[in-house]
XYZ file of N, CA and C in Angstrom:
723
model
N 8.690 19.108 13.891
C 9.356 18.158 12.998
C 8.985 18.452 11.549
N 9.972 18.459 10.675
C 9.724 18.733 9.265
C 8.919 17.599 8.633
N 7.941 17.967 7.836
C 7.110 16.976 7.155
C 7.781 16.546 5.854
N 7.600 15.263 5.524
C 8.273 14.686 4.357
C 7.254 14.181 3.355
N 7.537 14.399 2.082
C 6.605 14.050 1.012
C 7.305 13.188 -0.029
N 6.659 12.067 -0.386
C 7.119 11.228 -1.495
C 6.426 11.686 -2.774
N 7.212 11.937 -3.809
C 6.664 12.366 -5.100
C 7.211 11.438 -6.168
N 6.345 10.650 -6.803
C 6.825 9.771 -7.866
C 6.974 10.563 -9.166
N 7.923 10.124 -9.982
C 8.176 10.803 -11.244
C 8.616 12.240 -11.043
N 9.511 12.459 -10.074
C 9.848 13.842 -9.713
C 11.213 14.289 -10.209
N 11.803 13.559 -11.149
C 13.096 13.984 -11.682
C 12.949 15.033 -12.781
N 11.733 15.149 -13.355
C 11.522 16.130 -14.428
C 10.031 16.435 -14.561
N 9.720 17.398 -15.415
C 8.335 17.726 -15.737
C 7.528 18.197 -14.543
N 6.261 17.778 -14.490
C 5.355 18.199 -13.433
C 5.871 17.760 -12.069
N 6.368 16.538 -11.971
C 6.864 16.044 -10.693
C 8.009 16.873 -10.140
N 8.922 17.273 -11.012
C 10.044 18.111 -10.585
C 9.543 19.468 -10.112
N 8.602 20.050 -10.846
C 8.049 21.352 -10.451
C 7.391 21.265 -9.082
N 6.665 20.177 -8.830
C 6.018 19.983 -7.533
C 7.069 19.838 -6.434
N 8.097 19.032 -6.696
C 9.140 18.824 -5.696
C 9.818 20.134 -5.321
N 10.142 20.948 -6.305
C 10.802 22.225 -6.035
C 9.880 23.171 -5.267
N 8.611 23.166 -5.622
C 7.646 24.037 -4.940
C 7.489 23.628 -3.476
N 7.374 22.335 -3.222
C 7.191 21.867 -1.849
C 8.466 22.051 -1.027
N 9.608 21.855 -1.674
C 10.873 22.083 -0.972
C 10.998 23.545 -0.571
N 10.602 24.437 -1.460
C 10.638 25.871 -1.153
C 9.700 26.207 0.001
N 8.639 25.400 0.160
C 7.690 25.599 1.259
C 8.161 24.935 2.553
N 9.300 24.226 2.498
C 9.881 23.668 3.700
C 9.687 22.181 3.915
N 9.095 21.491 2.967
C 8.925 20.044 3.082
C 10.223 19.323 2.716
N 10.557 18.291 3.470
C 11.601 17.375 3.026
C 11.022 16.502 1.916
N 11.876 16.061 1.003
C 11.399 15.391 -0.203
C 12.007 13.997 -0.348
N 11.130 13.023 -0.606
C 11.563 11.710 -1.089
C 11.249 11.707 -2.576
N 12.258 11.912 -3.392
C 12.034 12.009 -4.831
C 12.227 10.634 -5.472
N 11.525 10.430 -6.568
C 11.559 9.140 -7.247
C 11.868 9.333 -8.720
N 12.626 8.394 -9.256
C 12.844 8.340 -10.698
C 12.929 6.876 -11.093
N 12.936 6.632 -12.397
C 13.039 5.251 -12.863
C 14.255 5.034 -13.757
N 14.409 5.855 -14.814
C 15.456 5.586 -15.797
C 16.478 6.705 -15.954
N 16.067 7.958 -15.877
C 16.949 9.077 -16.218
C 17.752 9.524 -15.003
N 18.909 8.901 -14.793
C 19.730 9.191 -13.625
C 20.289 10.604 -13.665
N 20.603 11.117 -14.854
C 21.147 12.475 -14.954
C 20.111 13.498 -14.503
N 18.876 13.330 -14.948
C 17.809 14.246 -14.521
C 17.575 14.136 -13.028
N 17.636 12.915 -12.491
C 17.439 12.716 -11.055
C 18.525 13.417 -10.248
N 19.769 13.288 -10.673
C 20.875 13.943 -9.967
C 20.726 15.458 -9.997
N 20.331 15.972 -11.153
C 20.154 17.423 -11.294
C 19.042 17.926 -10.370
N 17.936 17.179 -10.336
C 16.824 17.587 -9.482
C 17.197 17.482 -8.015
N 17.880 16.419 -7.639
C 18.277 16.260 -6.245
C 19.173 17.413 -5.797
N 20.104 17.816 -6.643
C 20.988 18.928 -6.302
C 20.192 20.223 -6.137
N 19.219 20.439 -7.029
C 18.390 21.653 -6.938
C 17.578 21.664 -5.648
N 17.083 20.506 -5.249
C 16.308 20.411 -4.008
C 17.197 20.655 -2.790
N 18.364 20.065 -2.786
C 19.272 20.220 -1.642
C 19.733 21.662 -1.492
N 19.815 22.376 -2.608
C 20.197 23.790 -2.544
C 19.129 24.632 -1.850
N 17.918 24.094 -1.762
C 16.840 24.796 -1.057
C 16.863 24.495 0.442
N 17.831 23.693 0.862
C 18.056 23.487 2.278
C 17.207 22.414 2.931
N 16.615 21.528 2.126
C 15.793 20.463 2.685
C 16.518 19.128 2.583
N 16.023 18.159 3.361
C 16.567 16.808 3.288
C 15.938 16.078 2.108
N 16.764 15.359 1.340
C 16.288 14.685 0.132
C 16.754 13.230 0.142
N 15.820 12.317 -0.050
C 16.177 10.930 -0.328
C 15.734 10.623 -1.750
N 16.454 9.730 -2.409
C 16.193 9.448 -3.822
C 15.889 7.963 -3.994
N 14.722 7.659 -4.539
C 14.279 6.285 -4.725
C 14.195 5.977 -6.212
N 14.656 4.790 -6.593
C 14.565 4.343 -7.977
C 13.736 3.072 -8.046
N 12.660 3.092 -8.842
C 11.871 1.888 -9.082
C 10.916 2.117 -10.242
N 10.454 1.012 -10.811
C 9.389 1.011 -11.811
C 8.078 0.890 -11.048
N 7.169 1.854 -11.179
C 5.946 1.841 -10.376
C 5.082 0.619 -10.663
N 5.335 -0.071 -11.765
C 4.575 -1.280 -12.092
C 5.145 -2.536 -11.444
N 6.330 -2.433 -10.854
C 7.004 -3.583 -10.238
C 6.711 -3.575 -8.735
N 5.666 -4.294 -8.352
C 5.126 -4.200 -6.993
C 6.163 -4.516 -5.918
N 6.902 -5.593 -6.084
C 7.849 -6.000 -5.052
C 8.969 -4.981 -4.875
N 9.476 -4.456 -5.992
C 10.560 -3.475 -5.930
C 10.082 -2.173 -5.308
N 8.874 -1.755 -5.673
C 8.306 -0.526 -5.110
C 8.181 -0.658 -3.596
N 7.579 -1.754 -3.156
C 7.373 -1.945 -1.718
C 8.700 -1.968 -0.963
N 9.667 -2.668 -1.513
C 10.972 -2.749 -0.851
C 11.612 -1.371 -0.710
N 11.574 -0.582 -1.791
C 12.200 0.741 -1.768
C 11.500 1.674 -0.792
N 10.174 1.657 -0.815
C 9.417 2.556 0.059
C 9.558 2.143 1.522
N 9.450 0.854 1.810
C 9.577 0.401 3.196
C 10.961 0.697 3.753
N 11.973 0.556 2.917
C 13.336 0.858 3.353
C 13.493 2.350 3.637
N 12.909 3.188 2.793
C 13.004 4.637 2.985
C 12.258 5.062 4.251
N 11.089 4.471 4.482
C 10.326 4.788 5.697
C 11.074 4.329 6.939
N 11.702 3.167 6.862
C 12.468 2.664 8.005
C 13.618 3.594 8.361
N 14.234 4.178 7.333
C 15.395 5.043 7.555
C 15.004 6.450 7.977
N 13.894 6.961 7.425
C 13.575 8.373 7.610
C 12.224 8.643 8.265
N 11.421 7.614 8.479
C 10.113 7.815 9.086
C 9.002 7.899 8.054
N 7.767 7.856 8.550
C 6.589 7.859 7.676
C 6.490 9.158 6.885
N 5.890 9.055 5.712
C 5.621 10.254 4.920
C 4.410 10.993 5.484
N 4.449 12.309 5.423
C 3.257 13.106 5.689
C 2.402 13.190 4.435
N 3.062 13.213 3.292
C 2.338 13.319 2.026
C 2.876 12.366 0.980
N 2.000 11.958 0.083
C 2.379 11.133 -1.063
C 1.721 11.738 -2.294
N 2.501 11.950 -3.342
C 1.971 12.468 -4.604
C 2.274 11.456 -5.700
N 1.223 10.850 -6.211
C 1.348 9.827 -7.248
C 1.323 10.518 -8.608
N 2.495 10.835 -9.109
C 2.605 11.607 -10.346
C 3.068 10.771 -11.536
N 3.889 9.753 -11.302
C 4.467 8.979 -12.401
C 3.397 8.204 -13.165
N 3.569 8.109 -14.461
C 2.653 7.342 -15.307
C 3.140 7.352 -16.738
N 2.471 6.576 -17.589
C 2.874 6.498 -18.990
C 1.652 6.644 -19.888
N 1.901 6.917 -21.150
C 0.849 6.882 -22.167
C 1.386 6.195 -23.414
N 0.482 5.675 -24.206
C 0.832 5.046 -25.482
C -0.396 5.199 -26.372
N -0.438 6.303 -27.110
C -1.665 6.706 -27.796
C -1.781 6.072 -29.173
N -2.962 5.555 -29.440
C -3.299 5.046 -30.772
C -4.802 4.815 -30.824
N -5.363 4.819 -32.022
C -6.796 4.555 -32.166
C -7.119 3.159 -31.641
N -8.258 3.024 -30.975
C -8.587 1.772 -30.304
C -8.591 0.558 -31.238
N -9.129 0.632 -32.468
C -9.112 -0.552 -33.334
C -7.704 -1.051 -33.657
N -6.723 -0.140 -33.597
C -5.335 -0.516 -33.895
C -4.520 -0.793 -32.644
N -5.137 -0.650 -31.469
C -4.406 -0.789 -30.213
C -4.059 -2.257 -29.952
N -2.800 -2.507 -29.659
C -2.362 -3.876 -29.379
C -2.641 -4.233 -27.924
N -2.564 -5.514 -27.630
C -2.754 -5.962 -26.254
C -1.701 -5.351 -25.333
N -0.481 -5.281 -25.806
C 0.596 -4.745 -24.965
C 0.411 -3.249 -24.727
N -0.106 -2.527 -25.718
C -0.361 -1.098 -25.529
C -1.457 -0.866 -24.493
N -2.458 -1.718 -24.493
C -3.501 -1.636 -23.473
C -2.932 -2.017 -22.104
N -2.304 -3.175 -22.044
C -1.844 -3.698 -20.762
C -0.804 -2.797 -20.106
N 0.154 -2.318 -20.881
C 1.239 -1.536 -20.290
C 0.718 -0.245 -19.668
N -0.189 0.443 -20.363
C -0.697 1.715 -19.854
C -1.630 1.498 -18.662
N -2.575 0.579 -18.806
C -3.535 0.351 -17.724
C -2.844 -0.193 -16.478
N -1.975 -1.175 -16.649
C -1.336 -1.778 -15.477
C -0.324 -0.835 -14.833
N 0.438 -0.131 -15.626
C 1.415 0.786 -15.040
C 0.714 1.895 -14.267
N -0.245 2.556 -14.875
C -0.883 3.707 -14.250
C -1.793 3.309 -13.093
N -2.629 2.296 -13.311
C -3.600 1.940 -12.282
C -2.978 1.075 -11.185
N -2.176 0.104 -11.567
C -1.501 -0.690 -10.541
C -0.538 0.177 -9.730
N 0.006 1.211 -10.365
C 0.895 2.114 -9.652
C 0.229 2.747 -8.443
N -1.080 2.965 -8.525
C -1.830 3.512 -7.385
C -1.660 2.596 -6.175
N -1.926 1.309 -6.377
C -1.794 0.347 -5.281
C -0.336 0.187 -4.858
N 0.520 0.001 -5.839
C 1.917 -0.317 -5.542
C 2.609 0.767 -4.732
N 2.322 2.033 -5.040
C 2.988 3.143 -4.358
C 2.269 3.520 -3.064
N 0.963 3.641 -3.115
C 0.241 4.185 -1.964
C 0.059 3.147 -0.855
N -0.156 1.887 -1.214
C -0.456 0.881 -0.193
C 0.610 0.779 0.900
N 1.898 0.711 0.566
C 2.897 0.593 1.639
C 3.107 1.877 2.447
N 2.508 2.988 2.014
C 2.691 4.249 2.740
C 1.563 4.536 3.725
N 0.414 3.892 3.535
C -0.789 4.300 4.272
C -0.709 3.961 5.761
N -0.414 2.714 6.106
C -0.412 2.344 7.523
C 0.646 3.100 8.326
N 1.869 3.298 7.812
C 2.811 4.145 8.552
C 2.282 5.563 8.746
N 1.574 6.096 7.751
C 0.989 7.427 7.854
C -0.090 7.451 8.938
N -0.935 6.428 8.952
C -1.989 6.330 9.971
C -1.372 6.201 11.360
N -0.381 5.348 11.490
C 0.232 5.085 12.790
C 1.003 6.280 13.336
N 1.442 7.167 12.449
C 2.142 8.376 12.892
C 1.197 9.362 13.585
N -0.103 9.239 13.318
C -1.140 10.067 13.961
C -0.885 11.564 13.788
N -0.423 11.949 12.621
C -0.168 13.359 12.325
C -1.032 13.861 11.171
N -2.025 13.058 10.772
C -2.769 13.405 9.575
C -1.908 13.174 8.350
N -2.321 13.724 7.230
C -1.510 13.561 6.034
C -2.228 14.002 4.787
N -1.527 13.907 3.686
C -2.044 14.337 2.391
C -1.650 13.311 1.329
N -2.621 12.869 0.554
C -2.351 12.039 -0.614
C -2.935 12.745 -1.826
N -2.123 12.903 -2.849
C -2.569 13.540 -4.091
C -2.253 12.597 -5.241
N -3.258 12.294 -6.037
C -3.039 11.490 -7.238
C -3.123 12.394 -8.460
N -2.548 11.931 -9.551
C -2.554 12.701 -10.782
C -3.353 11.948 -11.834
N -4.475 12.523 -12.246
C -5.281 11.929 -13.310
C -5.056 12.742 -14.582
N -6.128 13.120 -15.257
C -6.020 13.853 -16.511
C -7.431 14.245 -16.943
N -7.525 15.269 -17.774
C -8.834 15.553 -18.373
C -9.323 14.348 -19.170
N -8.390 13.537 -19.654
C -8.773 12.332 -20.395
C -9.513 11.348 -19.507
N -9.208 11.346 -18.212
C -9.897 10.470 -17.293
C -11.277 10.967 -16.913
N -11.541 12.240 -17.154
C -12.851 12.828 -16.860
C -13.747 12.792 -18.092
N -13.194 13.237 -19.204
C -14.013 13.409 -20.408
C -13.706 12.401 -21.501
N -12.610 11.632 -21.368
C -12.194 10.756 -22.450
C -11.517 11.543 -23.554
N -10.740 10.843 -24.364
C -10.059 11.519 -25.466
C -9.767 10.509 -26.565
N -10.040 10.871 -27.794
C -9.783 9.975 -28.908
C -8.304 9.605 -28.961
N -8.031 8.347 -29.258
C -6.660 7.870 -29.313
C -6.083 7.525 -27.955
N -6.902 7.692 -26.903
C -6.395 7.449 -25.553
C -7.367 6.588 -24.738
N -7.951 5.587 -25.350
C -8.883 4.730 -24.613
C -8.174 4.063 -23.441
N -6.967 3.582 -23.656
C -6.207 2.951 -22.570
C -5.845 3.950 -21.476
N -5.333 5.096 -21.875
C -4.928 6.133 -20.920
C -6.137 6.683 -20.164
N -7.228 6.937 -20.895
C -8.446 7.441 -20.261
C -8.981 6.444 -19.239
N -8.946 5.150 -19.593
C -9.415 4.116 -18.667
C -8.580 4.107 -17.394
N -7.269 4.192 -17.536
C -6.399 4.141 -16.366
C -6.594 5.362 -15.472
N -6.752 6.529 -16.076
C -6.899 7.746 -15.279
C -8.294 7.841 -14.649
N -9.312 7.342 -15.343
C -10.642 7.273 -14.727
C -10.617 6.330 -13.533
N -9.873 5.238 -13.641
C -9.725 4.314 -12.530
C -9.044 4.957 -11.339
N -8.045 5.776 -11.594
C -7.364 6.484 -10.515
C -8.322 7.437 -9.807
N -9.188 8.103 -10.572
C -10.173 8.991 -9.956
C -11.085 8.207 -9.017
N -11.585 7.069 -9.473
C -12.449 6.254 -8.641
C -11.750 5.755 -7.392
N -10.525 5.295 -7.550
C -9.758 4.798 -6.409
C -9.470 5.920 -5.410
N -9.177 7.093 -5.911
C -8.906 8.244 -5.054
C -10.120 8.587 -4.205
N -11.285 8.629 -4.834
C -12.508 8.973 -4.105
C -12.830 7.934 -3.035
N -12.633 6.652 -3.361
C -12.909 5.598 -2.388
C -11.929 5.652 -1.217
N -10.647 5.834 -1.515
C -9.649 5.879 -0.454
C -9.879 7.074 0.469
N -10.340 8.178 -0.091
C -10.586 9.358 0.740
C -11.598 9.064 1.837
N -12.599 8.237 1.534
C -13.611 7.887 2.530
C -13.011 7.066 3.662
N -12.080 6.193 3.338
C -11.474 5.337 4.350
C -10.532 6.105 5.277
N -9.907 7.169 4.762
C -8.867 7.854 5.528
C -9.309 9.180 6.138
N -10.518 9.635 5.825
C -10.962 10.954 6.275
C -10.922 11.088 7.798
N -11.362 10.073 8.517
C -11.398 10.159 9.979
C -10.003 10.177 10.586
N -9.001 9.820 9.784
C -7.607 9.870 10.240
C -6.960 11.221 9.954
N -7.751 12.156 9.452
C -7.257 13.480 9.068
C -6.243 13.404 7.933
N -6.429 12.401 7.091
C -5.614 12.262 5.884
C -6.506 12.579 4.693
N -6.204 13.624 3.987
C -6.994 14.000 2.819
C -6.468 13.276 1.587
N -7.372 12.964 0.665
C -7.012 12.270 -0.569
C -7.718 12.974 -1.723
N -6.948 13.628 -2.559
C -7.499 14.397 -3.670
C -6.785 14.072 -4.974
N -7.402 14.486 -6.060
C -6.880 14.185 -7.386
C -6.746 15.472 -8.193
N -5.600 15.653 -8.828
C -5.396 16.742 -9.782
C -5.506 16.155 -11.178
N -6.299 16.799 -12.026
C -6.498 16.313 -13.398
C -6.011 17.385 -14.379
N -4.742 17.335 -14.778
C -4.217 18.354 -15.688
C -4.795 18.221 -17.098
N -4.827 19.345 -17.789
C -5.107 19.358 -19.211
C -3.793 19.293 -19.974
N -3.654 20.105 -20.989
C -2.412 20.136 -21.772
C -1.378 20.992 -21.043
N -0.376 20.338 -20.502
C 0.675 21.007 -19.745
C 1.995 20.855 -20.497
N 2.801 21.881 -20.496
C 4.062 21.877 -21.230
C 5.034 20.862 -20.639
N 4.979 19.641 -21.165
C 5.892 18.564 -20.775
C 6.273 17.786 -22.029
N 7.181 16.838 -21.863
C 7.601 16.013 -22.996
C 6.435 15.226 -23.594
N 5.439 14.882 -22.773
C 4.332 14.049 -23.221
C 3.511 14.716 -24.326
N 3.460 16.047 -24.313
C 2.622 16.754 -25.297
C 3.449 17.693 -26.171
N 4.746 17.448 -26.234
C 5.641 18.357 -26.954
C 5.326 18.440 -28.445
N 4.729 17.384 -29.014
C 4.502 17.348 -30.459
C 3.143 17.911 -30.874
N 2.342 18.346 -29.942
C 1.021 18.887 -30.299
C 1.189 20.278 -30.916
N 0.701 20.477 -32.144
C 0.875 21.781 -32.788
C 0.067 22.880 -32.106
N 0.548 24.108 -32.216
C -0.090 25.248 -31.560
C -1.523 25.432 -32.047
N -1.764 25.146 -33.329
C -3.116 25.307 -33.863
C -4.105 24.392 -33.140
N -3.672 23.181 -32.818
C -4.543 22.259 -32.102
C -4.781 22.734 -30.671
N -3.732 23.269 -30.043
C -3.879 23.816 -28.689
C -4.908 24.930 -28.691
N -4.820 25.808 -29.676
C -5.758 26.927 -29.762
C -7.189 26.456 -29.943
N -7.356 25.332 -30.634
C -8.692 24.783 -30.853
C -9.239 24.114 -29.595
N -8.391 23.391 -28.893
C -8.823 22.601 -27.744
C -8.959 23.409 -26.457
N -8.134 24.444 -26.316
C -8.042 25.148 -25.035
C -8.572 26.574 -25.180
N -9.649 26.921 -24.483
C -10.175 28.287 -24.570
C -9.150 29.360 -24.230
N -8.224 29.076 -23.332
C -7.185 30.057 -23.003
C -6.103 30.162 -24.065
N -6.150 29.253 -25.057
C -5.270 29.298 -26.218
C -3.781 29.195 -25.850
N -3.497 28.382 -24.853
C -2.113 28.070 -24.495
C -2.090 26.801 -23.664
N -0.916 26.171 -23.613
C -0.729 25.067 -22.682
C -0.506 25.614 -21.280
N -0.811 24.780 -20.301
C -0.508 25.142 -18.932
C 0.969 24.944 -18.634
N 1.392 25.485 -17.515
C 2.779 25.342 -17.073
C 2.842 24.363 -15.910
N 3.946 23.638 -15.833
C 4.115 22.696 -14.726
C 4.012 23.413 -13.382
N 4.465 24.657 -13.345
C 4.402 25.429 -12.100
C 2.965 25.678 -11.660
N 2.027 25.677 -12.616
C 0.624 25.899 -12.269
C 0.007 24.655 -11.623
N 0.501 23.489 -11.984
C 0.112 22.262 -11.293
C 0.770 22.224 -9.921
N 2.019 22.625 -9.861
C 2.752 22.614 -8.597
C 2.112 23.541 -7.571
N 1.599 24.671 -8.028
C 0.949 25.594 -7.109
C -0.270 24.976 -6.438
N -1.043 24.225 -7.205
C -2.209 23.547 -6.640
C -1.782 22.439 -5.682
N -0.767 21.668 -6.066
C -0.278 20.606 -5.182
C 0.214 21.186 -3.864
N 0.898 22.308 -3.929
C 1.396 22.961 -2.722
C 0.242 23.382 -1.812
N -0.824 23.917 -2.408
C -1.995 24.296 -1.614
C -2.646 23.077 -0.972
N -2.850 22.016 -1.752
C -3.487 20.813 -1.213
C -2.653 20.168 -0.115
N -1.356 20.394 -0.124
C -0.480 19.840 0.900
C -0.469 20.701 2.161
N -1.027 21.890 2.087
C -0.937 22.843 3.189
C -2.046 22.644 4.223
N -1.902 23.316 5.359
C -2.933 23.284 6.404
C -4.213 23.964 5.940
N -4.103 24.903 5.026
C -5.288 25.592 4.513
C -6.233 24.651 3.781
N -5.736 23.487 3.352
C -6.545 22.531 2.596
C -7.015 21.356 3.457
N -6.981 21.518 4.775
C -7.280 20.405 5.680
C -8.711 19.885 5.560
N -9.637 20.706 5.041
C -11.042 20.290 4.933
C -11.424 19.938 3.495
N -10.431 19.802 2.639
C -10.670 19.444 1.239
C -10.234 18.000 1.031
N -11.181 17.132 0.714
C -10.852 15.744 0.414
C -11.895 15.185 -0.533
N -11.552 14.112 -1.248
C -12.419 13.427 -2.205
C -12.720 14.266 -3.446
N -11.865 15.225 -3.735
C -12.108 16.142 -4.841
C -11.213 15.846 -6.047
N -11.745 16.102 -7.223
C -10.984 16.050 -8.474
C -10.926 17.482 -8.993
N -9.745 18.052 -9.009
C -9.570 19.447 -9.428
C -8.815 19.445 -10.750
N -9.461 19.954 -11.782
C -8.854 19.943 -13.113
C -8.258 21.300 -13.435
N -7.023 21.272 -13.901
C -6.300 22.474 -14.291
C -6.102 22.393 -15.794
N -6.996 23.055 -16.555
C -7.021 22.758 -17.994
C -7.318 23.956 -18.898
N -7.308 25.153 -18.374
C -7.523 26.316 -19.226
C -8.893 26.402 -19.852
N -9.870 25.666 -19.281
C -11.244 25.723 -19.774
C -11.603 24.632 -20.771
N -10.770 23.576 -20.877
C -11.043 22.507 -21.836
C -12.355 21.792 -21.527
N -12.637 21.607 -20.219
C -13.873 20.948 -19.810
C -14.510 21.720 -18.663
């Protein structure tokens, strides 16, 4: 039976790269988007051209009731996920003294609550399927080392790391691995405005990473070769930390 993977934020950027990589490896994909329907349609068509089954879910990861409804409906129609990749998230960067309550709340609640909202309704069906599984969360070097102007974002991503490590302990005996990828500066819309001079200063490799380089790691962690890897935070950052 073909294994199916839910990937949040998979209409573009890192999520899209992961979806295409896993589809090429033979996984069926439950792709997720929130606002950009054109990007979602384009990604869905690209995935279907790879010959896999694709379902498309739309929700705001911060809206608990909507997330649960969409995921439970998808599981009812297509069966439990073998893998879940929590990729969607937001940032709103500003110096902490100038940070508003809404800038703090929106980033922390969206990113950290998204962990519960997305993963919680998927876990018991995964356990009950008795096929093992893979959960991958997406943190950031900011969640490991902190970053100026990103106190809210760093807090949310550090929280995801902690939650990932704790969940891995609960699911290990079920043969479900739970790991975290912590990207550095990756070529996406989120970091499009960072000047090359700053990249050269921050990154020993003197370049941004590619979304495909994150996707390659996600593909490995989803594979049978990674069955004994769990509770790990793997940072892909060109030597930043």
